[in-house]
Amino acid sequence: MGLGKIIGIILAIPALILVLIPMFIQFWVEGLVTDALLSAFGISPIIGVLITIAGIIIFITAVIVALIRIL
């Protein structure tokens, strides 16, 4: 493993965290907003929960893909 790759990983991790935290917050807020809207229309909040879970799965997938690209 070359020095360039090690430096790349060290620089990429903080960048990854800075990108992923707002993304995670966005999915969480989206889930809450969807939940509130669905409740207002009398639709089961379960759909909001499913949307939030889907967002988290997308988030985790993005993390894995980013890590694979770095390595």
Tab-separated table of C-alpha atoms in Angstrom:
chain	number	residue	atom	x	y	z
A	1	MET	CA	0.000	0.000	0.000
A	2	GLY	CA	1.594	3.240	-1.131
A	3	LEU	CA	1.913	6.422	0.837
A	4	GLY	CA	-0.425	8.205	-1.618
A	5	LYS	CA	-3.239	5.773	-0.889
A	6	ILE	CA	-2.778	6.159	2.891
A	7	ILE	CA	-2.856	9.975	2.598
A	8	GLY	CA	-5.905	9.668	0.304
A	9	ILE	CA	-7.773	7.608	2.903
A	10	ILE	CA	-6.802	10.012	5.728
A	11	LEU	CA	-8.078	12.987	3.687
A	12	ALA	CA	-11.197	11.206	2.414
A	13	ILE	CA	-12.609	10.108	5.798
A	14	PRO	CA	-13.312	13.644	7.175
A	15	ALA	CA	-14.726	14.656	3.760
A	16	LEU	CA	-16.960	11.579	3.809
A	17	ILE	CA	-18.203	12.443	7.316
A	18	LEU	CA	-18.900	16.080	6.302
A	19	VAL	CA	-20.942	14.901	3.315
A	20	LEU	CA	-22.776	12.060	5.058
A	21	ILE	CA	-23.921	13.829	8.257
A	22	PRO	CA	-26.128	16.393	6.404
A	23	MET	CA	-27.379	13.548	4.179
A	24	PHE	CA	-28.393	11.530	7.241
A	25	ILE	CA	-30.103	14.572	8.827
A	26	GLN	CA	-31.945	15.199	5.539
A	27	PHE	CA	-33.329	11.633	5.448
A	28	TRP	CA	-34.327	11.876	9.113
A	29	VAL	CA	-36.120	15.241	8.664
A	30	GLU	CA	-37.735	13.990	5.428
A	31	GLY	CA	-39.060	11.007	7.376
A	32	LEU	CA	-40.466	13.275	10.107
A	33	VAL	CA	-42.092	15.654	7.599
A	34	THR	CA	-43.575	12.756	5.609
A	35	ASP	CA	-44.845	11.289	8.876
A	36	ALA	CA	-46.540	14.560	9.839
A	37	LEU	CA	-48.113	14.987	6.381
A	38	LEU	CA	-49.404	11.416	6.300
A	39	SER	CA	-50.840	11.765	9.814
A	40	ALA	CA	-52.587	14.985	8.738
A	41	PHE	CA	-54.285	13.102	5.891
A	42	GLY	CA	-55.128	10.173	8.168
A	43	ILE	CA	-52.769	7.722	6.448
A	44	SER	CA	-50.855	5.253	8.602
A	45	PRO	CA	-47.535	6.654	9.901
A	46	ILE	CA	-45.957	3.276	9.042
A	47	ILE	CA	-45.347	4.620	5.502
A	48	GLY	CA	-43.292	7.481	6.981
A	49	VAL	CA	-41.277	4.959	8.984
A	50	LEU	CA	-40.682	2.873	5.832
A	51	ILE	CA	-39.507	5.984	3.948
A	52	THR	CA	-37.118	6.800	6.807
A	53	ILE	CA	-35.774	3.210	6.785
A	54	ALA	CA	-35.345	3.395	2.992
A	55	GLY	CA	-33.413	6.658	3.442
A	56	ILE	CA	-31.137	5.040	6.025
A	57	ILE	CA	-30.521	2.067	3.686
A	58	ILE	CA	-29.592	4.496	0.867
A	59	PHE	CA	-27.321	6.338	3.320
A	60	ILE	CA	-25.542	3.113	4.373
A	61	THR	CA	-25.187	2.056	0.719
A	62	ALA	CA	-23.637	5.457	-0.089
A	63	VAL	CA	-21.132	4.993	2.761
A	64	ILE	CA	-20.177	1.490	1.550
A	65	VAL	CA	-19.797	2.633	-2.082
A	66	ALA	CA	-17.671	5.619	-0.988
A	67	LEU	CA	-15.421	3.366	1.125
A	68	ILE	CA	-15.015	0.863	-1.733
A	69	ARG	CA	-14.040	3.705	-4.086
A	70	ILE	CA	-11.450	5.003	-1.586
A	71	LEU	CA	-9.963	1.549	-1.094
